[in-house]
PDB file of C-alpha atoms in Angstrom:
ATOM      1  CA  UNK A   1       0.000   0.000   0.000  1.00 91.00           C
ATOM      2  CA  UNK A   2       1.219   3.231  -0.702  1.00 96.00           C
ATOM      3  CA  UNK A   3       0.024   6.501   0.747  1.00 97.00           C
ATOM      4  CA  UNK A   4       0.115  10.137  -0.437  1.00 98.00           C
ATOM      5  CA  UNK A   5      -0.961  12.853   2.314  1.00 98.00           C
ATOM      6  CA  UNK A   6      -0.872  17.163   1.247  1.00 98.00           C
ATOM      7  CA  UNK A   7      -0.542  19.401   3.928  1.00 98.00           C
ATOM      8  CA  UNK A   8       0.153  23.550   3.468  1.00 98.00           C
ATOM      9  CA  UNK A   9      -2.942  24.654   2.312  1.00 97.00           C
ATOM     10  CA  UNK A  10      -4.900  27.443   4.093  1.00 97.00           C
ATOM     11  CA  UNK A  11      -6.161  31.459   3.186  1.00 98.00           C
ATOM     12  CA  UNK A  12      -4.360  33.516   1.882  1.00 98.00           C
ATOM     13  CA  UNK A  13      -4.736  37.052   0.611  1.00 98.00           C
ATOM     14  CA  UNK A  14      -4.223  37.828  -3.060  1.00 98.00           C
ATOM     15  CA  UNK A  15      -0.980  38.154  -3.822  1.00 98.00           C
ATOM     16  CA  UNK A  16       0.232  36.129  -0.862  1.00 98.00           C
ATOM     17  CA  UNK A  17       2.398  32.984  -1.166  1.00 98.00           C
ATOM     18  CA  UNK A  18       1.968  29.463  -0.159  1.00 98.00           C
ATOM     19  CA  UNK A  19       3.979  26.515   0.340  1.00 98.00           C
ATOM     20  CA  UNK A  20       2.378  22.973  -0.645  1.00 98.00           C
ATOM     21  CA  UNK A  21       4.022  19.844   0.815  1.00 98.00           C
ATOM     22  CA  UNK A  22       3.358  15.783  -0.157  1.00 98.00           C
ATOM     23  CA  UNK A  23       4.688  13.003   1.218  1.00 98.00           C
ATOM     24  CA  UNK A  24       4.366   9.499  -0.440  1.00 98.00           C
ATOM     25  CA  UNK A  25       4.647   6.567   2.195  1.00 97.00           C
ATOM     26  CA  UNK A  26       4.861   2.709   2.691  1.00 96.00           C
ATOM     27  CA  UNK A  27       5.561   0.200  -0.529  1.00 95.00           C
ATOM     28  CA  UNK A  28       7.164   2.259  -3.220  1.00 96.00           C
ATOM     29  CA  UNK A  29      10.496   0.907  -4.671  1.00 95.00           C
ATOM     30  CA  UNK A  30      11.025   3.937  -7.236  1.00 95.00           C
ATOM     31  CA  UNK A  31       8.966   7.117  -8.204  1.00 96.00           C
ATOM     32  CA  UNK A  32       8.627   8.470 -11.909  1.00 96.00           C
ATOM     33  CA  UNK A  33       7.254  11.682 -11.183  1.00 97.00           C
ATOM     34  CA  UNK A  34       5.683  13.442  -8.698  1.00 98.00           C
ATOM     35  CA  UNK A  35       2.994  16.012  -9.824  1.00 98.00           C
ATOM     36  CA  UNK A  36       0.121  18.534  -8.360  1.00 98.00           C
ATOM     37  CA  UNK A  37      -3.299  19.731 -10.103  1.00 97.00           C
ATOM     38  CA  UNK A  38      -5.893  21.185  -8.710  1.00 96.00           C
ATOM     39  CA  UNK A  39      -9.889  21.115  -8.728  1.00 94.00           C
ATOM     40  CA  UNK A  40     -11.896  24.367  -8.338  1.00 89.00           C
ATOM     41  CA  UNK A  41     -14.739  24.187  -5.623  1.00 80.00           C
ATOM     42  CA  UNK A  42     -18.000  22.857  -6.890  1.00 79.00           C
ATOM     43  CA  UNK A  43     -16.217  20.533  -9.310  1.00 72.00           C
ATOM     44  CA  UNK A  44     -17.068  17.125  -8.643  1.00 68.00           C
ATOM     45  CA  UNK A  45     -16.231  15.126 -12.073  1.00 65.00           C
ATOM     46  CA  UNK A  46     -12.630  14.161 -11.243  1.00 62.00           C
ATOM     47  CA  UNK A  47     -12.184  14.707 -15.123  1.00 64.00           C
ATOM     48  CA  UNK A  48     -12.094  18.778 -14.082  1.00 77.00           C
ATOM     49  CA  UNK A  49      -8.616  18.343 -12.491  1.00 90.00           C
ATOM     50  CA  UNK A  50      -6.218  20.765 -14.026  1.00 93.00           C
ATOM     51  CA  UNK A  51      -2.419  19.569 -14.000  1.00 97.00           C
ATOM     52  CA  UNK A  52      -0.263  22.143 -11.830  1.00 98.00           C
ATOM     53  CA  UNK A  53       3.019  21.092 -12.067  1.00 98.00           C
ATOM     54  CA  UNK A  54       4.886  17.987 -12.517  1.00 98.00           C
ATOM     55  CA  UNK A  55       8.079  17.040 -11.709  1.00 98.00           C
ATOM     56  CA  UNK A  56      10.049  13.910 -12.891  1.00 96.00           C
ATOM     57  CA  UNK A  57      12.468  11.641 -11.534  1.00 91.00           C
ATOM     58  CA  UNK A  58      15.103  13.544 -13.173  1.00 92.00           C
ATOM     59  CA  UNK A  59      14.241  16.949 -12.028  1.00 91.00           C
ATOM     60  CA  UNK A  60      12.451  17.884 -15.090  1.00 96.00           C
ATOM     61  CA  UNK A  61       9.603  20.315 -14.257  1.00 97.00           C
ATOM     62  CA  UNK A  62       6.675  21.302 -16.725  1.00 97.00           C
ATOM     63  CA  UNK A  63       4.115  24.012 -15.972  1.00 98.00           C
ATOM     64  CA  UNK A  64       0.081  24.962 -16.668  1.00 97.00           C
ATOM     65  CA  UNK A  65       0.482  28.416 -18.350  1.00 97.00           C
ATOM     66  CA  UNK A  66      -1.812  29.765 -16.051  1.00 96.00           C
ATOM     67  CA  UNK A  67       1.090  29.324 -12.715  1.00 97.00           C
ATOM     68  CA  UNK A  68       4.084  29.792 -14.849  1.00 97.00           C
ATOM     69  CA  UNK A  69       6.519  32.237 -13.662  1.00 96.00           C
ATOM     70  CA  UNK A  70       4.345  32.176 -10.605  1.00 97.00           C
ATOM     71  CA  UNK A  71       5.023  28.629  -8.754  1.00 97.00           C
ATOM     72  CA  UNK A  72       8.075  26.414  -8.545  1.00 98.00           C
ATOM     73  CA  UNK A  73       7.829  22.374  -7.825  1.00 98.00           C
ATOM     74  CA  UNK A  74      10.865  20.869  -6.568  1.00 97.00           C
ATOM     75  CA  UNK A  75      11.404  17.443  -5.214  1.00 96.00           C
ATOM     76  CA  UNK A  76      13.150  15.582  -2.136  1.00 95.00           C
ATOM     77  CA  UNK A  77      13.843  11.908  -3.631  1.00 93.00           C
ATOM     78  CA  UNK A  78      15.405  10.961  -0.262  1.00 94.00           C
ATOM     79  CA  UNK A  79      12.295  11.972   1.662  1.00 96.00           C
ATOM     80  CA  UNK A  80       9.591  11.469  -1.381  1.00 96.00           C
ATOM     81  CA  UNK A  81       8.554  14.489  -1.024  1.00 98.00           C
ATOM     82  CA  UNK A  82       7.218  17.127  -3.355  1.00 98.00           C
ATOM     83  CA  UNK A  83       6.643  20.801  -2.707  1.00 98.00           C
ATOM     84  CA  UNK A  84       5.005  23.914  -4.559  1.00 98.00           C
ATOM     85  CA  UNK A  85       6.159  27.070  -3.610  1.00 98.00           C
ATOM     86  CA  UNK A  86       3.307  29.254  -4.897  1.00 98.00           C
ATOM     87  CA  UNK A  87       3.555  33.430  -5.522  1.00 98.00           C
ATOM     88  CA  UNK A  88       1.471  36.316  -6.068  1.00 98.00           C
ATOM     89  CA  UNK A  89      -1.771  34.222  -5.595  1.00 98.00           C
ATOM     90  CA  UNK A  90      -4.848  35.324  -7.511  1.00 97.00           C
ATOM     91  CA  UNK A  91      -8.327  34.227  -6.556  1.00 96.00           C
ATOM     92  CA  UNK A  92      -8.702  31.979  -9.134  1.00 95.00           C
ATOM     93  CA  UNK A  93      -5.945  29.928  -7.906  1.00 97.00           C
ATOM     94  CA  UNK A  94      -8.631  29.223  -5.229  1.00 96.00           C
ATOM     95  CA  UNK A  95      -8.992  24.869  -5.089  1.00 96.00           C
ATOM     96  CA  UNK A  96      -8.544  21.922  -3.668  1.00 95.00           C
ATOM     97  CA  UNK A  97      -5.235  20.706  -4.451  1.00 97.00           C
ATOM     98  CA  UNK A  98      -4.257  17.407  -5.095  1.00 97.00           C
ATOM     99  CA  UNK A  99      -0.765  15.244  -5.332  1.00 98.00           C
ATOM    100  CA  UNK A 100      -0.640  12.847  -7.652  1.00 98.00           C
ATOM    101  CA  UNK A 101       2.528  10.089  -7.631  1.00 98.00           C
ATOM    102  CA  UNK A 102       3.391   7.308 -10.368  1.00 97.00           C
ATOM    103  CA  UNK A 103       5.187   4.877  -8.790  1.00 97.00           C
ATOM    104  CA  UNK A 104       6.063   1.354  -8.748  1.00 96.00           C
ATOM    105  CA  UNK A 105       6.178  -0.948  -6.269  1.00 94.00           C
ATOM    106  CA  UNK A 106       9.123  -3.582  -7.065  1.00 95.00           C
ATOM    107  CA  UNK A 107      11.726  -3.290  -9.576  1.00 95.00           C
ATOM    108  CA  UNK A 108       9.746  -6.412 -11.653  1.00 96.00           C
ATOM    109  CA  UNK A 109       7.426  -3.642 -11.934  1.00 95.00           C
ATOM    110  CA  UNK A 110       9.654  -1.412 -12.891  1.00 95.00           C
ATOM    111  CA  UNK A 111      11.235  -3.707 -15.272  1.00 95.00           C
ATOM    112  CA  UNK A 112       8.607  -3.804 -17.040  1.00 96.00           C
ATOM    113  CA  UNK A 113       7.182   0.058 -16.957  1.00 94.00           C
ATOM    114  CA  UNK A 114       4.061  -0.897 -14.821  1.00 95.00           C
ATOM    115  CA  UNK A 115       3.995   2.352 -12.543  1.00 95.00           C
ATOM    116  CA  UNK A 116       0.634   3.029 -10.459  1.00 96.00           C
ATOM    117  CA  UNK A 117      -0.776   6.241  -9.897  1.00 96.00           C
ATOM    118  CA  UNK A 118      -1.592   7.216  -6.189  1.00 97.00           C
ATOM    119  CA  UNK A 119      -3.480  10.516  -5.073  1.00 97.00           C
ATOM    120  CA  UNK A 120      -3.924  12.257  -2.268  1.00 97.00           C
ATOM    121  CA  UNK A 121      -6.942  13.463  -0.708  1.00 95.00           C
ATOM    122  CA  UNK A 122      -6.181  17.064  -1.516  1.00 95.00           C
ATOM    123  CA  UNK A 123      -5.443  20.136   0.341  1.00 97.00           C
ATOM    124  CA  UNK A 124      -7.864  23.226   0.377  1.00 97.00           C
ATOM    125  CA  UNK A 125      -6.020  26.680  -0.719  1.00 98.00           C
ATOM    126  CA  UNK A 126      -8.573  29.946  -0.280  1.00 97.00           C
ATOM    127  CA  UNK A 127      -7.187  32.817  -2.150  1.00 97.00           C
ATOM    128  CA  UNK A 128      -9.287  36.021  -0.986  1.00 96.00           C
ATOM    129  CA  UNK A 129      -9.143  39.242   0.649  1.00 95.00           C
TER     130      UNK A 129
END
């Protein structure tokens, strides 16, 4: 079983910064990426979750449009962790954010490219004055 828990979220005036945390936990022998997107409130259809940032086991890092310039993901591999350091917030940055980790749990698994996607339950950020 693997776990994925958020933590960092809370309100925050517009342009105000945040810092997002995730830990992943329990059986993971290597992580591919690490990533965060978000889901505004009132948006139940999973479908609606917009892709944040991701981050991959190399230290690549890709962007939505909408946050570039404005957030940074970065990435403990020793503690698999993930952050997002996020600036000048804007209302409509208001969600609930979500980690998302591809993983696998045994190098078979690995081996053969069979990585499993685990999400957390999400973290609220408010953005409003």
């Amino acid at each position: 079983q693997v776990q994925v828990a958020e933590s960092g979220g809370g309100l925050v005036q517009p342009g105000g910064s945040l810092r997002l945390s995730c830990v992943a936990s329990g059986n993971i022998f290597a992580i591919r990426s690490m990533a965060w997107y978000r889901q505004a409130p009132g948006e139940d259809d999973d479908l609606e979750r917009e892709l944040v940032a991701v981050i991959s086991d190399e230290g690549s890092a890709k962007y939505a449009e909408s946050v570039k310039g404005r957030c940074t993901i970065s990435r403990d591999s020793a503690k698999n962790t993930v952050y997002l350091q996020m600036n000048n917030l804007k209302p409509e940055d208001t969600a609930l954010y979500y980690c998302n980790v591809d993983q696998y749990s045994s190098a078979l698994l690995q081996s053969l490219r069979l990585s499993v996607e685990v999400w957390g339950r999400g973290t609220l950020v408010t953005v409003s004055s």
